PDB file of C-alpha atoms in Angstrom:
ATOM      1  CA  MET A   1      35.641 -26.224 -54.330  1.00  0.00           C
ATOM      2  CA  ARG A   2      38.819 -28.169 -53.475  1.00  0.00           C
ATOM      3  CA  LYS A   3      40.450 -24.964 -52.234  1.00  0.00           C
ATOM      4  CA  ILE A   4      37.632 -24.452 -49.712  1.00  0.00           C
ATOM      5  CA  TYR A   5      37.939 -27.998 -48.319  1.00  0.00           C
ATOM      6  CA  GLY A   6      41.740 -27.677 -48.217  1.00  0.00           C
ATOM      7  CA  ALA A   7      41.526 -24.353 -46.375  1.00  0.00           C
ATOM      8  CA  ARG A   8      39.026 -25.791 -43.868  1.00  0.00           C
ATOM      9  CA  ALA A   9      41.234 -28.809 -43.226  1.00  0.00           C
ATOM     10  CA  ALA A  10      44.273 -26.588 -42.682  1.00  0.00           C
ATOM     11  CA  VAL A  11      42.369 -24.361 -40.230  1.00  0.00           C
ATOM     12  CA  ALA A  12      41.092 -27.425 -38.342  1.00  0.00           C
ATOM     13  CA  ALA A  13      44.594 -28.921 -38.141  1.00  0.00           C
ATOM     14  CA  VAL A  14      46.126 -25.674 -36.847  1.00  0.00           C
ATOM     15  CA  GLY A  15      43.325 -25.377 -34.275  1.00  0.00           C
ATOM     16  CA  ALA A  16      43.863 -28.942 -33.040  1.00  0.00           C
ATOM     17  CA  ILE A  17      47.629 -28.459 -32.736  1.00  0.00           C
ATOM     18  CA  THR A  18      47.149 -25.177 -30.861  1.00  0.00           C
ATOM     19  CA  LEU A  19      44.692 -26.813 -28.456  1.00  0.00           C
ATOM     20  CA  VAL A  20      47.042 -29.719 -27.694  1.00  0.00           C
ATOM     21  CA  ALA A  21      50.012 -27.384 -27.202  1.00  0.00           C
ATOM     22  CA  ALA A  22      48.031 -25.097 -24.883  1.00  0.00           C
ATOM     23  CA  ALA A  23      46.746 -28.006 -22.805  1.00  0.00           C
ATOM     24  CA  SER A  24      50.226 -29.501 -22.486  1.00  0.00           C
ATOM     25  CA  GLY A  25      51.740 -26.208 -21.389  1.00  0.00           C
ATOM     26  CA  THR A  26      49.076 -25.624 -18.755  1.00  0.00           C
ATOM     27  CA  ALA A  27      49.500 -29.055 -17.165  1.00  0.00           C
ATOM     28  CA  ALA A  28      53.267 -28.777 -16.954  1.00  0.00           C
ATOM     29  CA  ALA A  29      53.129 -25.242 -15.562  1.00  0.00           C
ATOM     30  CA  ALA A  30      50.849 -26.297 -12.698  1.00  0.00           C
ATOM     31  CA  ASP A  31      53.119 -29.063 -11.341  1.00  0.00           C
ATOM     32  CA  THR A  32      54.513 -28.266  -7.883  1.00  0.00           C
ATOM     33  CA  THR A  33      57.632 -29.827  -6.325  1.00  0.00           C
ATOM     34  CA  LEU A  34      58.800 -29.636  -2.711  1.00  0.00           C
ATOM     35  CA  ARG A  35      62.373 -30.664  -1.812  1.00  0.00           C
ATOM     36  CA  LEU A  36      63.495 -31.763   1.656  1.00  0.00           C
ATOM     37  CA  SER A  37      67.181 -31.268   2.538  1.00  0.00           C
ATOM     38  CA  ARG A  38      69.303 -32.358   5.464  1.00  0.00           C
ATOM     39  CA  GLY A  39      73.027 -31.633   5.825  1.00  0.00           C
ATOM     40  CA  GLY A  40      73.094 -30.002   2.376  1.00  0.00           C
ATOM     41  CA  HIS A  41      71.695 -33.112   0.627  1.00  0.00           C
ATOM     42  CA  THR A  42      68.222 -33.644  -0.824  1.00  0.00           C
ATOM     43  CA  ILE A  43      66.714 -36.516   1.167  1.00  0.00           C
ATOM     44  CA  GLY A  44      63.203 -36.475  -0.288  1.00  0.00           C
ATOM     45  CA  THR A  45      60.776 -34.862  -2.709  1.00  0.00           C
ATOM     46  CA  MET A  46      57.011 -34.461  -2.934  1.00  0.00           C
ATOM     47  CA  THR A  47      55.515 -33.524  -6.292  1.00  0.00           C
ATOM     48  CA  ARG A  48      51.986 -32.619  -7.340  1.00  0.00           C
ATOM     49  CA  LEU A  49      51.436 -33.749 -10.930  1.00  0.00           C
ATOM     50  CA  ASP A  50      48.508 -31.781 -12.322  1.00  0.00           C
ATOM     51  CA  PRO A  51      46.316 -33.274 -14.876  1.00  0.00           C
ATOM     52  CA  ASP A  52      43.102 -34.377 -13.170  1.00  0.00           C
ATOM     53  CA  PRO A  53      43.005 -36.332 -11.006  1.00  0.00           C
ATOM     54  CA  ASP A  54      45.849 -34.621  -9.210  1.00  0.00           C
ATOM     55  CA  THR A  55      48.513 -37.238  -8.442  1.00  0.00           C
ATOM     56  CA  PHE A  56      51.020 -36.741  -5.657  1.00  0.00           C
ATOM     57  CA  ARG A  57      54.396 -38.488  -5.656  1.00  0.00           C
ATOM     58  CA  VAL A  58      56.447 -38.907  -2.448  1.00  0.00           C
ATOM     59  CA  CYS A  59      60.068 -40.052  -2.894  1.00  0.00           C
ATOM     60  CA  ASP A  60      62.789 -40.974  -0.412  1.00  0.00           C
ATOM     61  CA  THR A  61      65.917 -39.969  -2.340  1.00  0.00           C
ATOM     62  CA  ARG A  62      68.660 -40.905   0.143  1.00  0.00           C
ATOM     63  CA  ALA A  63      69.504 -44.405   1.365  1.00  0.00           C
ATOM     64  CA  ASP A  64      70.023 -43.465   5.022  1.00  0.00           C
ATOM     65  CA  GLY A  65      67.799 -46.088   6.662  1.00  0.00           C
ATOM     66  CA  HIS A  66      64.921 -43.637   7.187  1.00  0.00           C
ATOM     67  CA  GLY A  67      62.040 -42.844   4.847  1.00  0.00           C
ATOM     68  CA  VAL A  68      59.988 -39.703   4.356  1.00  0.00           C
ATOM     69  CA  THR A  69      56.308 -38.867   4.924  1.00  0.00           C
ATOM     70  CA  GLY A  70      54.367 -36.505   2.646  1.00  0.00           C
ATOM     71  CA  LYS A  71      51.120 -34.854   3.729  1.00  0.00           C
ATOM     72  CA  LEU A  72      48.489 -32.849   1.842  1.00  0.00           C
ATOM     73  CA  TYR A  73      46.492 -30.216   3.727  1.00  0.00           C
ATOM     74  CA  VAL A  74      43.608 -27.991   2.564  1.00  0.00           C
ATOM     75  CA  TYR A  75      42.663 -24.667   4.149  1.00  0.00           C
ATOM     76  CA  LEU A  76      38.999 -24.684   5.228  1.00  0.00           C
ATOM     77  CA  ALA A  77      38.717 -22.351   8.255  1.00  0.00           C
ATOM     78  CA  GLY A  78      42.101 -23.793   9.303  1.00  0.00           C
ATOM     79  CA  TRP A  79      44.508 -26.375   7.875  1.00  0.00           C
ATOM     80  CA  GLN A  80      42.914 -29.832   7.538  1.00  0.00           C
ATOM     81  CA  LEU A  81      44.895 -32.979   6.732  1.00  0.00           C
ATOM     82  CA  LYS A  82      43.526 -34.769   3.639  1.00  0.00           C
ATOM     83  CA  GLU A  83      46.127 -37.430   2.679  1.00  0.00           C
ATOM     84  CA  THR A  84      49.348 -38.963   4.019  1.00  0.00           C
ATOM     85  CA  LYS A  85      51.874 -41.142   2.156  1.00  0.00           C
ATOM     86  CA  GLN A  86      55.186 -42.624   3.292  1.00  0.00           C
ATOM     87  CA  ASP A  87      58.083 -43.765   1.139  1.00  0.00           C
ATOM     88  CA  GLY A  88      61.357 -45.491   1.913  1.00  0.00           C
ATOM     89  CA  GLY A  89      62.980 -48.889   1.915  1.00  0.00           C
ATOM     90  CA  ASP A  90      62.301 -49.665  -1.751  1.00  0.00           C
ATOM     91  CA  SER A  91      63.446 -48.498  -5.156  1.00  0.00           C
ATOM     92  CA  GLY A  92      60.231 -46.685  -6.181  1.00  0.00           C
ATOM     93  CA  CYS A  93      58.208 -43.730  -4.962  1.00  0.00           C
ATOM     94  CA  GLY A  94      54.840 -43.666  -3.221  1.00  0.00           C
ATOM     95  CA  TYR A  95      51.793 -42.172  -4.978  1.00  0.00           C
ATOM     96  CA  PHE A  96      48.271 -41.069  -4.129  1.00  0.00           C
ATOM     97  CA  ASP A  97      45.483 -39.325  -6.055  1.00  0.00           C
ATOM     98  CA  TYR A  98      43.379 -36.491  -4.693  1.00  0.00           C
ATOM     99  CA  ASN A  99      40.647 -35.389  -7.092  1.00  0.00           C
ATOM    100  CA  VAL A 100      38.705 -32.835  -5.074  1.00  0.00           C
ATOM    101  CA  ILE A 101      40.929 -29.790  -5.496  1.00  0.00           C
ATOM    102  CA  PRO A 102      38.607 -26.863  -6.328  1.00  0.00           C
ATOM    103  CA  TYR A 103      39.967 -23.893  -8.253  1.00  0.00           C
ATOM    104  CA  GLY A 104      41.213 -21.085  -6.033  1.00  0.00           C
ATOM    105  CA  ALA A 105      41.519 -23.315  -2.930  1.00  0.00           C
ATOM    106  CA  LYS A 106      44.650 -23.059  -0.774  1.00  0.00           C
ATOM    107  CA  TYR A 107      46.707 -26.225  -0.216  1.00  0.00           C
ATOM    108  CA  LEU A 108      49.865 -27.162   1.655  1.00  0.00           C
ATOM    109  CA  LEU A 109      52.417 -29.860   0.877  1.00  0.00           C
ATOM    110  CA  LYS A 110      54.459 -30.975   3.899  1.00  0.00           C
ATOM    111  CA  LEU A 111      57.349 -33.438   3.687  1.00  0.00           C
ATOM    112  CA  CYS A 112      59.168 -34.802   6.763  1.00  0.00           C
ATOM    113  CA  TRP A 113      62.134 -37.117   7.295  1.00  0.00           C
ATOM    114  CA  ASN A 114      61.253 -40.164   9.415  1.00  0.00           C
ATOM    115  CA  GLY A 115      64.614 -40.161  11.222  1.00  0.00           C
ATOM    116  CA  PRO A 116      65.443 -38.608  14.604  1.00  0.00           C
ATOM    117  CA  GLY A 117      64.824 -34.898  14.995  1.00  0.00           C
ATOM    118  CA  GLU A 118      62.302 -32.620  13.290  1.00  0.00           C
ATOM    119  CA  VAL A 119      63.372 -32.210   9.658  1.00  0.00           C
ATOM    120  CA  CYS A 120      60.444 -30.958   7.552  1.00  0.00           C
ATOM    121  CA  SER A 121      59.767 -28.676   4.617  1.00  0.00           C
ATOM    122  CA  GLN A 122      56.483 -27.267   3.356  1.00  0.00           C
ATOM    123  CA  LYS A 123      55.067 -25.319   0.441  1.00  0.00           C
ATOM    124  CA  GLU A 124      51.668 -23.720  -0.160  1.00  0.00           C
ATOM    125  CA  PHE A 125      49.954 -23.707  -3.556  1.00  0.00           C
ATOM    126  CA  THR A 126      46.646 -22.630  -5.014  1.00  0.00           C
ATOM    127  CA  GLU A 127      44.783 -24.665  -7.646  1.00  0.00           C
ATOM    128  CA  ASP A 128      44.968 -22.703 -10.925  1.00  0.00           C
TER     129      ASP A 128
END
């Protein structure tokens, strides 16, 4: 009788560990990062961190007196702006949550430098 309970406990433990490992791997694999460069230097990043709700981080990474602006677009019969976040002038990054990302939908991250001239980068992704 003890062997049966021991075997059941072992199977349950292995199942729980497998589930946690699979969930962790999926979340990390779905993160998306966009880098913005100017003059060969990274001046900003925008990252989608994927466990629900999706959190977006916008970071000004160069102390040049100008921040960066990150934008999230969704494709619904054309690109539609959903969120905007600026960062710069402080030591941290800016964050926003967007929890209405349906599976299979097409999205666009766009990151622009707030200095003179048009310096932007963008990246499309699909919710997995």
